[in-house]
């Protein structure tokens, strides 16, 4: 069910999807193991960050935030959709996950996927496969980890409001820290509580979910 949904999304995007619809690949030389991104001096990671910064004419910390927004979306998307579709969560273990630059910004896939269920499995997957990247990106690019985790939180909210209906607030609450509380509902959509830094680009309009667009809460009358 999940792979069919991912293929439908890919078809609707003209084939441009940042995760392989089948999730599993036999990597060629164009793919880089994600473990290599975490190996000092982090050259492959810096290359991806700098390429993102150059694409948008952005300073490095903004390029890092936008790289992470793309990476975490495609890595998180299958877990979010699997949870909403039938409860089966595909987990790409860190040693088996690969990444490459693509038309979608980056593409993510794995040499093997294990299947689990529930928010607990997603929490463990984030701790193993995303938290190390968040720490390194925050360190080398001087961007706040809460900002980066806000993009991961949105990577649950967006597909569950635009692709497959799902209670993303319940899912985020069940996952807990560090993603719970970083998005809030707004009608049929949501707002972030952190900024992805897209708005820092020259002449950029804020994203529809940007925290700067959140209505200000009125203070209760004295």
Tab-separated table of C-alpha atoms in Angstrom:
chain	number	residue	atom	x	y	z
A	1	UNK	CA	0.000	0.000	0.000
A	2	UNK	CA	2.771	2.450	0.897
A	3	UNK	CA	4.880	1.871	-2.200
A	4	UNK	CA	1.807	2.288	-4.418
A	5	UNK	CA	1.046	5.588	-2.684
A	6	UNK	CA	4.631	6.788	-3.129
A	7	UNK	CA	4.509	5.862	-6.803
A	8	UNK	CA	1.254	7.792	-7.199
A	9	UNK	CA	2.862	10.824	-5.585
A	10	UNK	CA	5.896	10.459	-7.851
A	11	UNK	CA	3.686	10.241	-10.935
A	12	UNK	CA	1.836	13.367	-9.840
A	13	UNK	CA	5.164	15.186	-9.544
A	14	UNK	CA	6.407	14.170	-12.969
A	15	UNK	CA	8.611	11.481	-11.475
A	16	UNK	CA	10.420	13.893	-9.164
A	17	UNK	CA	10.360	12.315	-5.720
A	18	UNK	CA	13.089	12.437	-3.104
A	19	UNK	CA	12.544	8.902	-1.868
A	20	UNK	CA	12.571	5.807	-4.011
A	21	UNK	CA	8.947	4.591	-4.267
A	22	UNK	CA	10.143	1.056	-3.622
A	23	UNK	CA	12.362	2.346	-0.765
A	24	UNK	CA	15.108	-0.223	-1.477
A	25	UNK	CA	17.985	0.199	-3.929
A	26	UNK	CA	21.225	-1.395	-5.008
A	27	UNK	CA	23.384	1.725	-4.754
A	28	UNK	CA	25.707	2.748	-7.552
A	29	UNK	CA	28.470	5.341	-7.382
A	30	UNK	CA	25.945	8.208	-7.376
A	31	UNK	CA	24.744	7.224	-3.894
A	32	UNK	CA	26.579	8.075	-0.671
A	33	UNK	CA	26.121	6.147	2.576
A	34	UNK	CA	24.615	8.462	5.171
A	35	UNK	CA	27.202	7.172	7.622
A	36	UNK	CA	29.790	8.978	5.464
A	37	UNK	CA	28.030	12.279	6.155
A	38	UNK	CA	28.769	11.752	9.843
A	39	UNK	CA	32.455	10.996	9.427
A	40	UNK	CA	34.820	13.851	10.235
A	41	UNK	CA	35.698	16.176	8.565
A	42	UNK	CA	32.165	15.770	7.133
A	43	UNK	CA	33.206	16.526	3.530
A	44	UNK	CA	30.198	14.881	1.781
A	45	UNK	CA	27.771	16.620	4.132
A	46	UNK	CA	29.448	19.998	3.657
A	47	UNK	CA	29.300	19.452	-0.107
A	48	UNK	CA	25.538	18.869	0.040
A	49	UNK	CA	25.027	21.881	2.301
A	50	UNK	CA	27.165	24.147	0.137
A	51	UNK	CA	25.381	22.982	-3.018
A	52	UNK	CA	22.040	23.852	-1.427
A	53	UNK	CA	23.364	27.259	-0.346
A	54	UNK	CA	24.697	27.935	-3.847
A	55	UNK	CA	21.397	26.891	-5.432
A	56	UNK	CA	19.523	29.538	-3.448
A	57	UNK	CA	22.339	32.116	-3.136
A	58	UNK	CA	22.143	31.686	0.621
A	59	UNK	CA	24.647	31.830	3.478
A	60	UNK	CA	25.812	28.477	4.781
A	61	UNK	CA	23.537	28.334	7.848
A	62	UNK	CA	20.485	28.941	5.636
A	63	UNK	CA	21.711	26.389	3.105
A	64	UNK	CA	22.143	23.899	5.951
A	65	UNK	CA	18.599	24.488	7.206
A	66	UNK	CA	17.171	24.107	3.697
A	67	UNK	CA	19.233	20.989	3.020
A	68	UNK	CA	17.893	19.485	6.237
A	69	UNK	CA	14.312	20.509	5.402
A	70	UNK	CA	14.621	18.535	2.168
A	71	UNK	CA	16.471	15.552	3.602
A	72	UNK	CA	14.241	15.090	6.626
A	73	UNK	CA	11.082	15.414	4.522
A	74	UNK	CA	12.007	12.561	2.214
A	75	UNK	CA	13.403	10.405	5.005
A	76	UNK	CA	10.325	10.977	7.188
A	77	UNK	CA	7.646	10.778	4.478
A	78	UNK	CA	7.478	6.956	4.224
A	79	UNK	CA	7.178	6.610	8.008
A	80	UNK	CA	4.402	9.198	8.199
A	81	UNK	CA	2.433	7.679	5.322
A	82	UNK	CA	2.938	4.110	6.501
A	83	UNK	CA	1.659	5.029	9.959
A	84	UNK	CA	-1.441	6.677	8.463
A	85	UNK	CA	-2.186	4.056	5.808
A	86	UNK	CA	-2.069	0.784	7.704
A	87	UNK	CA	0.153	1.283	10.738
A	88	UNK	CA	3.172	-0.400	9.141
A	89	UNK	CA	6.230	1.844	9.553
A	90	UNK	CA	9.229	1.373	7.236
A	91	UNK	CA	12.486	1.980	9.064
A	92	UNK	CA	15.656	2.833	7.172
A	93	UNK	CA	18.451	1.954	9.579
A	94	UNK	CA	21.344	4.409	9.579
A	95	UNK	CA	24.002	1.936	8.313
A	96	UNK	CA	21.722	0.965	5.411
A	97	UNK	CA	20.564	4.437	4.307
A	98	UNK	CA	21.943	6.255	1.258
A	99	UNK	CA	21.546	9.754	-0.153
A	100	UNK	CA	22.312	11.551	-3.405
A	101	UNK	CA	21.679	14.939	-4.971
A	102	UNK	CA	18.656	14.867	-7.279
A	103	UNK	CA	15.961	16.964	-8.931
A	104	UNK	CA	14.078	16.753	-5.634
A	105	UNK	CA	17.030	18.371	-3.862
A	106	UNK	CA	18.205	15.074	-2.461
A	107	UNK	CA	16.945	11.514	-2.734
A	108	UNK	CA	16.960	8.962	0.063
A	109	UNK	CA	16.754	5.173	-0.065
A	110	UNK	CA	18.109	2.122	1.729
A	111	UNK	CA	19.658	-1.207	0.917
A	112	UNK	CA	17.184	-2.828	3.310
A	113	UNK	CA	14.064	-1.681	5.140
A	114	UNK	CA	12.683	-3.189	8.315
A	115	UNK	CA	8.987	-2.894	9.130
A	116	UNK	CA	7.647	-1.993	12.517
A	117	UNK	CA	4.583	-0.285	13.977
A	118	UNK	CA	3.631	2.655	16.136
A	119	UNK	CA	5.059	5.980	17.202
A	120	UNK	CA	7.684	4.260	19.332
A	121	UNK	CA	9.318	2.779	16.245
A	122	UNK	CA	9.371	6.215	14.622
A	123	UNK	CA	10.871	7.752	17.763
A	124	UNK	CA	13.667	5.189	17.701
A	125	UNK	CA	14.236	5.756	13.977
A	126	UNK	CA	14.579	9.511	14.515
A	127	UNK	CA	16.995	8.958	17.386
A	128	UNK	CA	19.184	6.609	15.378
A	129	UNK	CA	19.047	8.066	11.882
A	130	UNK	CA	18.236	11.778	12.182
A	131	UNK	CA	19.487	12.978	15.559
A	132	UNK	CA	23.188	12.427	14.695
A	133	UNK	CA	22.769	14.490	11.520
A	134	UNK	CA	20.950	17.242	13.396
A	135	UNK	CA	23.796	17.470	15.898
A	136	UNK	CA	26.487	17.624	13.215
A	137	UNK	CA	24.625	20.116	11.005
A	138	UNK	CA	23.955	22.323	14.004
A	139	UNK	CA	27.630	22.229	14.912
A	140	UNK	CA	29.231	22.848	11.514
A	141	UNK	CA	26.683	25.354	10.192
A	142	UNK	CA	25.693	27.137	13.422
A	143	UNK	CA	21.963	26.570	13.004
A	144	UNK	CA	19.741	25.793	15.976
A	145	UNK	CA	18.701	22.194	16.512
A	146	UNK	CA	15.139	23.272	17.371
A	147	UNK	CA	14.950	24.932	13.937
A	148	UNK	CA	16.047	21.684	12.307
A	149	UNK	CA	13.647	19.524	14.317
A	150	UNK	CA	10.858	21.911	13.307
A	151	UNK	CA	11.383	20.766	9.731
A	152	UNK	CA	11.116	17.144	10.850
A	153	UNK	CA	7.860	17.918	12.653
A	154	UNK	CA	6.544	19.516	9.479
A	155	UNK	CA	7.607	16.419	7.551
A	156	UNK	CA	4.905	14.573	9.504
A	157	UNK	CA	2.277	17.312	9.316
A	158	UNK	CA	2.528	18.070	5.607
A	159	UNK	CA	1.907	14.592	4.130
A	160	UNK	CA	-0.824	13.857	6.673
A	161	UNK	CA	-2.705	16.988	5.580
A	162	UNK	CA	-1.959	16.830	1.847
A	163	UNK	CA	-1.422	13.202	0.781
A	164	UNK	CA	-3.070	10.789	3.234
A	165	UNK	CA	-5.305	12.117	6.031
A	166	UNK	CA	-3.855	11.414	9.458
A	167	UNK	CA	-3.849	12.828	12.964
A	168	UNK	CA	-0.384	14.324	12.854
A	169	UNK	CA	-0.821	16.054	16.212
A	170	UNK	CA	-1.512	12.735	17.907
A	171	UNK	CA	1.437	11.157	16.141
A	172	UNK	CA	3.802	13.973	17.134
A	173	UNK	CA	2.555	13.808	20.722
A	174	UNK	CA	3.149	10.063	20.822
A	175	UNK	CA	6.634	10.459	19.359
A	176	UNK	CA	7.370	13.178	21.917
A	177	UNK	CA	10.585	15.163	22.035
A	178	UNK	CA	12.196	16.563	19.996
A	179	UNK	CA	9.310	17.009	17.498
A	180	UNK	CA	6.224	17.359	19.660
A	181	UNK	CA	4.917	20.921	19.985
A	182	UNK	CA	6.733	22.320	16.933
A	183	UNK	CA	3.636	22.632	14.736
A	184	UNK	CA	0.117	23.761	15.597
A	185	UNK	CA	-3.181	23.304	13.727
A	186	UNK	CA	-4.733	26.164	11.750
A	187	UNK	CA	-8.001	25.308	10.018
A	188	UNK	CA	-7.292	22.557	7.494
A	189	UNK	CA	-3.575	23.233	7.727
A	190	UNK	CA	-0.941	24.084	10.291
A	191	UNK	CA	1.719	26.581	11.265
A	192	UNK	CA	5.264	25.865	12.320
A	193	UNK	CA	6.541	27.221	15.595
A	194	UNK	CA	10.072	27.486	14.205
A	195	UNK	CA	11.283	28.958	10.920
A	196	UNK	CA	12.874	26.804	8.214
A	197	UNK	CA	14.868	29.937	7.194
A	198	UNK	CA	13.470	30.015	3.651
A	199	UNK	CA	12.285	33.541	4.395
A	200	UNK	CA	15.915	34.582	4.878
A	201	UNK	CA	16.519	34.228	1.122
A	202	UNK	CA	16.573	37.417	-0.960
A	203	UNK	CA	13.035	38.402	-2.062
A	204	UNK	CA	11.561	35.148	-0.714
A	205	UNK	CA	7.930	34.972	0.298
A	206	UNK	CA	7.210	33.076	3.526
A	207	UNK	CA	6.042	29.485	3.255
A	208	UNK	CA	2.316	29.011	3.857
A	209	UNK	CA	3.107	27.306	7.153
A	210	UNK	CA	5.721	29.854	8.264
A	211	UNK	CA	5.728	30.869	11.898
A	212	UNK	CA	5.816	34.551	10.883
A	213	UNK	CA	2.296	34.147	9.480
A	214	UNK	CA	0.847	32.757	12.722
A	215	UNK	CA	-1.869	35.058	14.040
A	216	UNK	CA	-0.807	36.782	17.202
A	217	UNK	CA	-2.651	35.527	20.236
A	218	UNK	CA	-4.678	38.215	21.930
A	219	UNK	CA	-3.862	38.804	25.547
A	220	UNK	CA	-6.832	38.305	27.838
A	221	UNK	CA	-8.438	41.514	29.052
A	222	UNK	CA	-7.268	42.642	32.454
